[in-house]
Tab-separated table of C-alpha atoms in Angstrom:
chain	number	residue	atom	x	y	z
A	1	MET	CA	201.481	-29.770	70.757
A	2	ASN	CA	201.660	-31.418	66.945
A	3	PRO	CA	198.772	-30.815	65.093
A	4	GLN	CA	198.991	-34.030	63.343
A	5	VAL	CA	199.370	-35.979	66.681
A	6	SER	CA	195.859	-34.137	67.180
A	7	GLN	CA	193.885	-35.222	64.106
A	8	ASN	CA	195.132	-38.534	64.705
A	9	THR	CA	193.767	-38.772	67.925
A	10	LEU	CA	190.343	-37.130	66.877
A	11	LYS	CA	190.144	-39.608	63.775
A	12	PRO	CA	188.139	-42.292	65.596
A	13	PHE	CA	185.929	-39.610	66.796
A	14	TYR	CA	184.672	-38.335	63.372
A	15	LYS	CA	184.675	-42.038	62.422
A	16	ASN	CA	182.233	-42.852	64.981
A	17	ILE	CA	180.020	-39.559	64.515
A	18	PHE	CA	180.133	-40.463	60.637
A	19	ILE	CA	178.790	-44.425	62.022
A	20	MET	CA	175.953	-42.480	64.023
A	21	PHE	CA	175.095	-39.723	61.497
A	22	ARG	CA	174.827	-42.149	58.770
A	23	GLY	CA	172.159	-44.625	60.647
A	24	THR	CA	170.554	-41.570	62.417
A	25	LEU	CA	170.035	-39.589	59.315
A	26	PHE	CA	168.615	-42.156	57.448
A	27	ALA	CA	166.137	-42.973	60.400
A	28	GLN	CA	165.127	-39.516	60.680
A	29	VAL	CA	164.428	-39.027	56.901
A	30	ILE	CA	162.041	-42.150	57.083
A	31	ALA	CA	160.689	-40.508	60.551
A	32	ILE	CA	160.220	-37.136	58.780
A	33	ILE	CA	158.036	-38.468	55.595
A	34	GLY	CA	156.341	-40.862	58.238
A	35	ALA	CA	155.483	-38.573	60.392
A	36	ILE	CA	153.991	-36.338	57.911
A	37	PHE	CA	151.498	-38.859	56.393
A	38	VAL	CA	150.664	-40.410	60.104
A	39	ALA	CA	149.645	-36.716	61.390
A	40	LYS	CA	147.871	-36.098	58.165
A	41	ILE	CA	145.391	-39.506	58.738
A	42	TYR	CA	145.233	-39.302	62.282
A	43	GLY	CA	144.807	-35.656	62.895
A	44	GLU	CA	145.373	-33.235	65.274
A	45	GLU	CA	143.212	-34.685	68.234
A	46	ALA	CA	145.045	-37.632	68.041
A	47	TYR	CA	148.295	-36.504	67.531
A	48	GLY	CA	147.707	-34.399	70.551
A	49	ILE	CA	147.360	-37.222	73.006
A	50	PHE	CA	150.402	-38.707	71.127
A	51	GLY	CA	152.374	-35.457	72.309
A	52	VAL	CA	151.496	-35.525	75.781
A	53	PHE	CA	151.920	-39.443	76.061
A	54	ILE	CA	155.767	-38.454	74.657
A	55	SER	CA	155.878	-35.768	77.160
A	56	ILE	CA	154.981	-38.177	80.314
A	57	ILE	CA	157.256	-41.007	79.205
A	58	SER	CA	160.359	-38.271	78.806
A	59	ILE	CA	159.635	-37.217	82.157
A	60	VAL	CA	159.195	-40.357	84.065
A	61	SER	CA	161.898	-42.051	81.909
A	62	VAL	CA	164.681	-39.404	83.155
A	63	ILE	CA	163.428	-40.060	86.747
A	64	SER	CA	163.232	-43.970	86.506
A	65	THR	CA	167.114	-44.420	86.411
A	66	LEU	CA	168.187	-41.447	88.933
A	67	GLN	CA	170.397	-40.476	86.168
A	68	LEU	CA	172.935	-43.173	87.417
A	69	ASP	CA	173.174	-44.414	83.821
A	70	LYS	CA	175.750	-41.915	82.814
A	71	CYS	CA	177.711	-43.814	85.549
A	72	ILE	CA	178.029	-46.610	82.752
A	73	VAL	CA	179.919	-44.117	80.108
A	74	ILE	CA	181.835	-42.827	82.952
A	75	SER	CA	183.172	-45.944	84.369
A	76	LYS	CA	187.025	-46.473	84.340
A	77	ASP	CA	186.973	-49.998	82.942
A	78	ASP	CA	184.566	-53.017	81.682
A	79	THR	CA	183.954	-54.267	85.106
A	80	GLU	CA	182.752	-50.952	86.382
A	81	SER	CA	180.468	-50.210	83.460
A	82	THR	CA	179.124	-53.394	83.535
A	83	ASN	CA	178.173	-53.514	86.983
A	84	TRP	CA	176.266	-50.311	86.906
A	85	PHE	CA	174.680	-51.667	83.991
A	86	ASN	CA	173.000	-54.625	86.037
A	87	PHE	CA	172.508	-52.610	88.995
A	88	LEU	CA	170.310	-50.387	86.743
A	89	LEU	CA	168.170	-53.108	85.519
A	90	PHE	CA	167.254	-53.938	88.893
A	91	LEU	CA	166.341	-50.476	90.244
A	92	THR	CA	164.815	-49.498	87.077
A	93	PRO	CA	161.672	-51.383	87.310
A	94	ILE	CA	161.288	-50.644	91.093
A	95	ILE	CA	161.588	-46.923	90.501
A	96	SER	CA	159.366	-46.843	87.413
A	97	LEU	CA	156.973	-49.094	89.307
A	98	LEU	CA	156.787	-46.679	92.567
A	99	ILE	CA	156.461	-43.880	90.171
A	100	SER	CA	153.518	-45.448	88.108
A	101	ALA	CA	151.243	-45.982	91.740
A	102	LEU	CA	151.716	-42.419	92.519
A	103	LEU	CA	150.698	-40.891	89.361
A	104	PHE	CA	147.959	-43.802	88.952
A	105	ALA	CA	146.614	-42.936	92.468
A	106	PHE	CA	147.107	-39.156	91.154
A	107	SER	CA	145.110	-39.800	88.078
A	108	ILE	CA	142.336	-41.511	89.663
A	109	TYR	CA	141.669	-39.142	91.964
A	110	PHE	CA	141.838	-35.860	89.478
A	111	PHE	CA	140.684	-38.041	85.916
A	112	GLU	CA	137.485	-39.297	86.073
A	113	GLU	CA	137.678	-39.543	81.912
A	114	LYS	CA	138.504	-42.926	80.769
A	115	LEU	CA	140.870	-41.421	78.031
A	116	ASN	CA	143.043	-40.152	80.519
A	117	LEU	CA	143.268	-42.811	82.602
A	118	ASN	CA	144.138	-45.219	79.716
A	119	LEU	CA	146.817	-42.486	78.900
A	120	ILE	CA	148.610	-42.511	81.794
A	121	PHE	CA	148.374	-46.091	82.429
A	122	LEU	CA	150.127	-46.750	78.357
A	123	SER	CA	152.594	-43.836	79.244
A	124	LEU	CA	154.005	-45.504	82.488
A	125	ILE	CA	154.565	-48.645	80.436
A	126	GLY	CA	156.333	-46.469	77.641
A	127	ALA	CA	158.473	-44.706	80.391
A	128	SER	CA	159.589	-48.244	81.954
A	129	LEU	CA	160.431	-49.549	77.910
A	130	LEU	CA	162.358	-46.198	77.271
A	131	SER	CA	164.638	-46.396	80.509
A	132	PHE	CA	165.502	-50.078	79.995
A	133	ASN	CA	166.474	-48.884	76.440
A	134	LEU	CA	168.590	-45.973	77.557
A	135	VAL	CA	170.449	-48.219	80.110
A	136	ASN	CA	171.458	-50.640	77.090
A	137	GLU	CA	172.176	-47.823	74.884
A	138	ASN	CA	174.516	-46.462	77.743
A	139	LEU	CA	176.494	-49.662	77.796
A	140	LEU	CA	176.682	-50.175	73.847
A	141	THR	CA	178.080	-46.362	74.202
A	142	PHE	CA	180.808	-47.283	76.796
A	143	LYS	CA	182.020	-50.129	74.797
A	144	LYS	CA	182.054	-47.923	71.873
A	145	LYS	CA	179.519	-50.403	69.566
A	146	PHE	CA	178.283	-47.173	67.473
A	147	SER	CA	177.183	-48.897	64.661
A	148	ILE	CA	174.809	-50.925	66.798
A	149	LEU	CA	173.347	-48.022	68.190
A	150	SER	CA	172.761	-46.320	64.408
A	151	ASN	CA	171.374	-49.749	62.783
A	152	SER	CA	169.113	-49.870	66.465
A	153	LYS	CA	168.086	-46.135	65.141
A	154	ILE	CA	167.099	-47.131	61.752
A	155	PHE	CA	165.534	-50.369	63.140
A	156	LEU	CA	163.163	-48.459	65.753
A	157	THR	CA	161.958	-45.811	62.960
A	158	ILE	CA	161.006	-48.395	60.332
A	159	SER	CA	159.009	-50.061	62.786
A	160	ASN	CA	157.402	-47.635	64.733
A	161	ILE	CA	156.302	-45.813	61.362
A	162	SER	CA	154.974	-49.331	60.253
A	163	PHE	CA	153.176	-50.193	63.213
A	164	GLN	CA	151.291	-46.446	63.334
A	165	PHE	CA	150.068	-46.581	60.091
A	166	LEU	CA	148.524	-50.016	60.508
A	167	LEU	CA	147.045	-49.812	63.462
A	168	TYR	CA	145.657	-46.759	62.633
A	169	TYR	CA	142.479	-48.720	61.245
A	170	TYR	CA	142.086	-50.586	64.650
A	171	PHE	CA	142.746	-47.803	66.928
A	172	ASN	CA	142.036	-44.435	65.683
A	173	LEU	CA	142.793	-42.476	68.560
A	174	PHE	CA	145.744	-44.419	70.539
A	175	GLY	CA	147.049	-45.855	67.366
A	176	LEU	CA	150.140	-43.856	67.508
A	177	ILE	CA	150.779	-44.656	71.026
A	178	LEU	CA	150.654	-48.482	70.511
A	179	GLY	CA	153.284	-48.081	67.462
A	180	PHE	CA	155.309	-46.608	69.739
A	181	LEU	CA	155.036	-49.350	72.563
A	182	ILE	CA	155.468	-52.107	70.055
A	183	SER	CA	158.758	-50.593	68.552
A	184	GLN	CA	160.373	-50.073	71.890
A	185	PHE	CA	159.533	-53.296	73.135
A	186	LEU	CA	160.937	-54.783	70.019
A	187	LEU	CA	164.085	-52.333	70.428
A	188	LEU	CA	164.400	-53.938	73.941
A	189	LEU	CA	164.621	-57.702	72.986
A	190	PHE	CA	167.113	-56.489	70.592
A	191	TYR	CA	169.247	-54.625	72.873
A	192	PHE	CA	168.830	-57.638	75.623
A	193	PHE	CA	170.138	-59.868	72.892
A	194	LYS	CA	173.106	-58.117	72.135
A	195	ASN	CA	174.178	-57.169	75.636
A	196	ARG	CA	173.083	-60.955	77.353
A	197	ASN	CA	176.339	-62.261	77.809
A	198	VAL	CA	177.028	-59.179	80.726
A	199	ILE	CA	173.787	-59.694	82.700
A	200	SER	CA	174.518	-60.705	86.115
A	201	LYS	CA	173.717	-60.048	89.488
A	202	PRO	CA	175.517	-56.647	90.399
A	203	ASN	CA	177.894	-56.323	93.125
A	204	LEU	CA	176.146	-53.726	95.541
A	205	LYS	CA	179.457	-52.839	97.500
A	206	GLU	CA	181.041	-51.286	94.377
A	207	ILE	CA	177.702	-49.525	93.757
A	208	LYS	CA	177.361	-47.905	97.256
A	209	LYS	CA	181.381	-46.584	96.446
A	210	GLY	CA	180.153	-45.714	93.124
A	211	ILE	CA	177.399	-43.610	94.451
A	212	LYS	CA	179.555	-41.830	96.922
A	213	LYS	CA	181.899	-41.060	94.531
A	214	ASN	CA	179.761	-39.457	92.280
A	215	ASN	CA	177.070	-37.845	94.992
A	216	THR	CA	176.331	-35.222	92.531
A	217	ILE	CA	174.699	-36.939	90.361
A	218	ILE	CA	171.872	-37.713	92.613
A	219	LYS	CA	172.306	-34.281	94.845
A	220	TYR	CA	172.493	-32.190	92.027
A	221	LEU	CA	172.125	-33.874	88.128
A	222	LEU	CA	168.855	-35.387	88.933
A	223	PRO	CA	166.703	-33.153	89.811
A	224	SER	CA	168.242	-30.980	87.349
A	225	SER	CA	167.812	-33.485	84.354
A	226	ALA	CA	164.047	-33.976	86.067
A	227	THR	CA	163.351	-30.421	86.232
A	228	ASN	CA	164.858	-30.296	82.587
A	229	ALA	CA	162.530	-33.079	81.429
A	230	ILE	CA	159.318	-31.246	83.153
A	231	ALA	CA	160.422	-27.849	81.474
A	232	ASN	CA	161.008	-28.827	78.224
A	233	ASN	CA	158.183	-31.520	77.881
A	234	LEU	CA	155.662	-29.558	80.032
A	235	MET	CA	154.102	-27.560	77.395
A	236	PRO	CA	152.025	-30.351	75.478
A	237	ILE	CA	150.473	-31.259	78.901
A	238	LEU	CA	149.435	-27.681	79.769
A	239	ILE	CA	148.244	-26.983	76.058
A	240	LEU	CA	145.652	-29.774	76.481
A	241	THR	CA	144.501	-28.858	79.748
A	242	PHE	CA	144.277	-25.225	78.866
A	243	PHE	CA	143.767	-24.811	75.285
A	244	GLY	CA	142.495	-28.436	74.057
A	245	ALA	CA	144.032	-31.631	71.897
A	246	LYS	CA	143.977	-29.679	68.818
A	247	GLU	CA	146.270	-26.710	69.851
A	248	ALA	CA	148.472	-29.471	71.590
A	249	GLY	CA	148.939	-31.794	68.630
A	250	VAL	CA	149.804	-28.830	66.309
A	251	TYR	CA	152.367	-27.386	68.483
A	252	PHE	CA	153.482	-30.847	68.818
A	253	PHE	CA	153.613	-31.810	65.315
A	254	SER	CA	155.483	-28.226	65.070
A	255	LEU	CA	158.071	-28.741	67.844
A	256	LYS	CA	158.833	-32.056	66.255
A	257	ILE	CA	159.348	-31.189	62.486
A	258	LEU	CA	161.709	-28.712	63.862
A	259	GLY	CA	163.496	-30.572	66.430
A	260	THR	CA	164.014	-33.380	63.519
A	261	PRO	CA	167.676	-32.133	62.807
A	262	LEU	CA	168.654	-31.004	66.070
A	263	PHE	CA	167.806	-34.715	67.103
A	264	LEU	CA	169.726	-36.066	64.084
A	265	ILE	CA	172.781	-33.895	65.055
A	266	SER	CA	172.371	-34.942	68.712
A	267	SER	CA	171.903	-38.240	68.826
A	268	SER	CA	174.577	-38.845	66.192
A	269	VAL	CA	177.164	-36.705	68.054
A	270	SER	CA	176.011	-36.447	72.007
A	271	ASN	CA	176.910	-40.385	72.554
A	272	VAL	CA	180.507	-40.365	70.746
A	273	PHE	CA	181.140	-36.183	72.487
A	274	PHE	CA	180.073	-37.514	75.597
A	275	GLN	CA	182.941	-41.022	75.275
A	276	LYS	CA	185.467	-38.351	73.825
A	277	SER	CA	184.710	-35.453	75.751
A	278	SER	CA	185.561	-37.197	79.078
A	279	GLU	CA	188.812	-38.634	77.879
A	280	LEU	CA	190.356	-35.208	76.415
A	281	LEU	CA	189.171	-33.476	79.963
A	282	ASN	CA	192.210	-35.895	81.028
A	283	GLU	CA	194.471	-35.499	78.439
A	284	ASN	CA	194.347	-32.511	76.901
A	285	LYS	CA	191.912	-29.712	77.620
A	286	THR	CA	192.841	-27.375	74.974
A	287	GLU	CA	191.265	-29.964	72.180
A	288	LEU	CA	188.402	-30.288	74.374
A	289	LEU	CA	187.691	-26.465	73.989
A	290	LYS	CA	188.463	-26.460	70.250
A	291	LEU	CA	186.265	-29.674	69.753
A	292	THR	CA	183.440	-28.056	71.690
A	293	LYS	CA	183.575	-24.826	69.730
A	294	LYS	CA	183.894	-26.856	66.544
A	295	ILE	CA	180.774	-28.792	67.203
A	296	VAL	CA	178.477	-25.525	68.102
A	297	SER	CA	179.419	-23.664	65.268
A	298	ILE	CA	178.610	-26.602	62.509
A	299	ASN	CA	175.746	-26.823	64.368
A	300	LEU	CA	174.480	-23.495	64.634
A	301	ILE	CA	174.764	-23.167	60.871
A	302	LEU	CA	173.266	-25.873	59.574
A	303	MET	CA	170.006	-25.535	61.963
A	304	LEU	CA	169.260	-22.285	60.923
A	305	ALA	CA	169.539	-23.094	57.297
A	306	PHE	CA	167.262	-25.624	57.958
A	307	LEU	CA	164.728	-23.620	59.898
A	308	ILE	CA	164.625	-20.889	57.138
A	309	VAL	CA	163.866	-24.101	54.431
A	310	VAL	CA	161.400	-25.156	56.659
A	311	ASN	CA	159.494	-21.844	57.334
A	312	THR	CA	159.488	-20.960	53.707
A	313	VAL	CA	159.307	-23.768	50.833
A	314	GLY	CA	158.491	-26.429	54.206
A	315	MET	CA	155.375	-24.621	55.244
A	316	THR	CA	154.197	-24.552	52.201
A	317	ILE	CA	154.139	-27.842	51.059
A	318	LEU	CA	152.650	-28.924	54.382
A	319	GLU	CA	149.973	-26.788	53.997
A	320	SER	CA	149.256	-28.316	50.805
A	321	ILE	CA	149.707	-31.670	52.209
A	322	PHE	CA	147.241	-30.951	55.183
A	323	ASN	CA	144.815	-29.036	52.839
A	324	HIS	CA	145.294	-26.131	55.334
A	325	LYS	CA	143.282	-28.125	58.033
A	326	TRP	CA	145.989	-27.941	60.600
A	327	ASN	CA	145.873	-24.211	61.695
A	328	ASN	CA	148.212	-21.852	63.022
A	329	LEU	CA	151.366	-24.373	61.815
A	330	ARG	CA	152.911	-21.834	59.825
A	331	SER	CA	153.092	-19.330	63.053
A	332	TYR	CA	153.482	-21.767	65.290
A	333	SER	CA	156.688	-23.169	63.264
A	334	LEU	CA	158.154	-19.660	62.984
A	335	LEU	CA	158.004	-18.832	67.076
A	336	LEU	CA	159.140	-22.330	67.790
A	337	SER	CA	162.182	-21.772	65.651
A	338	ILE	CA	163.673	-19.130	68.202
A	339	LEU	CA	163.545	-21.648	70.742
A	340	ILE	CA	164.640	-24.727	68.596
A	341	LEU	CA	167.645	-22.457	67.434
A	342	GLY	CA	168.930	-21.618	71.298
A	343	ARG	CA	168.546	-25.281	72.012
A	344	SER	CA	170.647	-26.238	69.001
A	345	ALA	CA	173.595	-23.994	70.498
A	346	PHE	CA	173.868	-26.242	73.596
A	347	SER	CA	172.341	-30.149	73.171
A	348	PRO	CA	174.693	-31.680	71.131
A	349	ILE	CA	177.509	-30.984	73.887
A	350	SER	CA	174.955	-31.052	76.844
A	351	SER	CA	176.813	-33.833	78.656
A	352	LEU	CA	179.855	-31.365	79.359
A	353	VAL	CA	177.452	-31.094	82.492
A	354	VAL	CA	178.180	-34.219	83.367
A	355	VAL	CA	181.831	-34.633	82.488
A	356	LEU	CA	183.015	-30.937	83.946
A	357	ASN	CA	180.848	-31.738	86.999
A	358	LYS	CA	178.496	-28.614	86.759
A	359	ASN	CA	175.358	-30.421	88.110
A	360	LEU	CA	174.463	-27.618	90.341
A	361	GLU	CA	174.829	-25.091	87.365
A	362	SER	CA	172.770	-27.178	85.040
A	363	LEU	CA	169.797	-27.483	87.987
A	364	ILE	CA	169.689	-23.354	88.147
A	365	PHE	CA	169.382	-23.486	84.497
A	366	ASN	CA	166.272	-25.839	84.431
A	367	ILE	CA	164.725	-24.536	87.298
A	368	TYR	CA	164.804	-20.921	85.199
A	369	LEU	CA	163.756	-22.904	81.947
A	370	PHE	CA	160.692	-24.389	84.310
A	371	MET	CA	159.684	-21.085	85.585
A	372	VAL	CA	159.685	-19.663	81.849
A	373	ASN	CA	156.845	-22.465	80.666
A	374	LEU	CA	154.633	-21.804	83.666
A	375	ILE	CA	154.664	-18.030	82.820
A	376	ALA	CA	153.934	-18.517	79.104
A	377	VAL	CA	151.127	-20.685	80.094
A	378	TYR	CA	150.042	-17.960	82.779
A	379	PHE	CA	149.867	-15.438	80.421
A	380	GLY	CA	149.036	-16.953	77.366
A	381	TYR	CA	145.768	-18.521	79.570
A	382	LEU	CA	145.417	-14.959	80.890
A	383	TYR	CA	144.488	-13.550	77.686
A	384	ASN	CA	143.271	-16.572	76.210
A	385	ASP	CA	145.876	-16.332	73.292
A	386	ILE	CA	148.275	-19.516	72.927
A	387	THR	CA	150.847	-17.411	70.773
A	388	ILE	CA	151.728	-15.379	73.485
A	389	THR	CA	152.521	-18.635	75.224
A	390	ILE	CA	154.556	-19.827	72.768
A	391	LEU	CA	156.256	-16.140	71.866
A	392	ILE	CA	157.412	-16.034	75.583
A	393	LEU	CA	158.526	-19.571	75.929
A	394	ALA	CA	160.493	-19.072	72.343
A	395	ILE	CA	162.495	-15.873	73.488
A	396	PHE	CA	163.202	-16.628	77.221
A	397	GLY	CA	163.909	-20.230	76.538
A	398	SER	CA	166.950	-19.392	73.614
A	399	VAL	CA	168.567	-16.725	75.554
A	400	GLY	CA	168.819	-19.393	78.249
A	401	TYR	CA	170.314	-22.066	76.394
A	402	ILE	CA	172.665	-19.420	74.752
A	403	SER	CA	173.616	-18.310	78.227
A	404	LEU	CA	174.209	-21.596	79.361
A	405	LEU	CA	176.309	-22.046	76.232
A	406	ALA	CA	178.494	-19.208	76.994
A	407	TYR	CA	178.940	-20.376	80.603
A	408	PHE	CA	180.209	-23.520	79.880
A	409	LEU	CA	182.642	-22.116	76.956
A	410	ASN	CA	183.829	-19.699	79.531
A	411	HIS	CA	184.691	-22.181	82.073
A	412	LEU	CA	186.580	-24.783	79.327
A	413	LYS	CA	188.859	-21.469	79.095
A	414	THR	CA	189.410	-21.200	82.288
A	415	ILE	CA	190.414	-24.662	83.112
A	416	VAL	CA	192.389	-24.565	79.624
A	417	LYS	CA	194.507	-21.716	81.141
A	418	LYS	CA	195.307	-23.321	84.446
């Protein structure tokens, strides 16, 4: 194959990544600076409750779309993509309502504290907003409106940090959560304004055909994604339950600081890579393998450099800002760096699960990850030492992600040879 042709084919890909990266970089710089000072004024306990809130909405929002939002991106034309979009606008609130009823009933039965009930209620509102925004983002991804997505990240970050600062004086404990909800709602209004021309009644006959055609999404990807969401977001909830809100706050903040560049790269690359990889799978499998390897290599080098800086100079600066109040921040950060580095090996290219229809394999991996979380908390609680919990999670979680990456690279090599 002519290398020049290959380069010309990928030029729009790199251009779109740059557009997404530019907006996301600006947003994340603001987010990380804002997060540090927000954490300083709110303290560990409020940040721990916020971490649990984020964990709940991350889990529920995955289930509420039934993962059918992926069908928007892999649609063959505008009509099909728009039809999925309109169907999900109808489906998402119904699923969210059902989940809300179940969780609220569960909460009333098990929790007597008003704080826990308020947290669950606000989490369910947040999950609904997040789900609607995800559906809108997938439609914009299909349409290659990466500039809009990039600008929306900047808008979301600035509004989120601003409202969290303002609301601290009125809602000391829940200001972080309410600031997040307001910014997500404003983003939803923006997305609906951009996508208003395509909102219509869905064609349910075509949806039924689409579900049948992509039956592995509900059969394997949904339970896989739900398990993955639980595995990746369960720890703050378990830490709050077994070790307290302050420990949950330090854990969540450590993960947020370390995960910022991973989110930056993943959110910049993943949407563009999802769309491009589905094209290359049909047009040029060799180029898909090369592109995947390149993204993984660059990501790992950048993440390793960042993690070294954070765990040396970064921790010294943070401890100075927090006046050494956030206990165990340095040790948590060092241990969680192992997990973040492993996760960064696969996260930006995770859309290959859908593109290569490897939903069953993804489900198996996520069950493994879920079990690692439970085992980690069990031994930490058994020996009354949260460090043991984080160490087990970091080592075995990282090994899992690297193994998953090796499997997908090997599979790509196999299909290239065919």
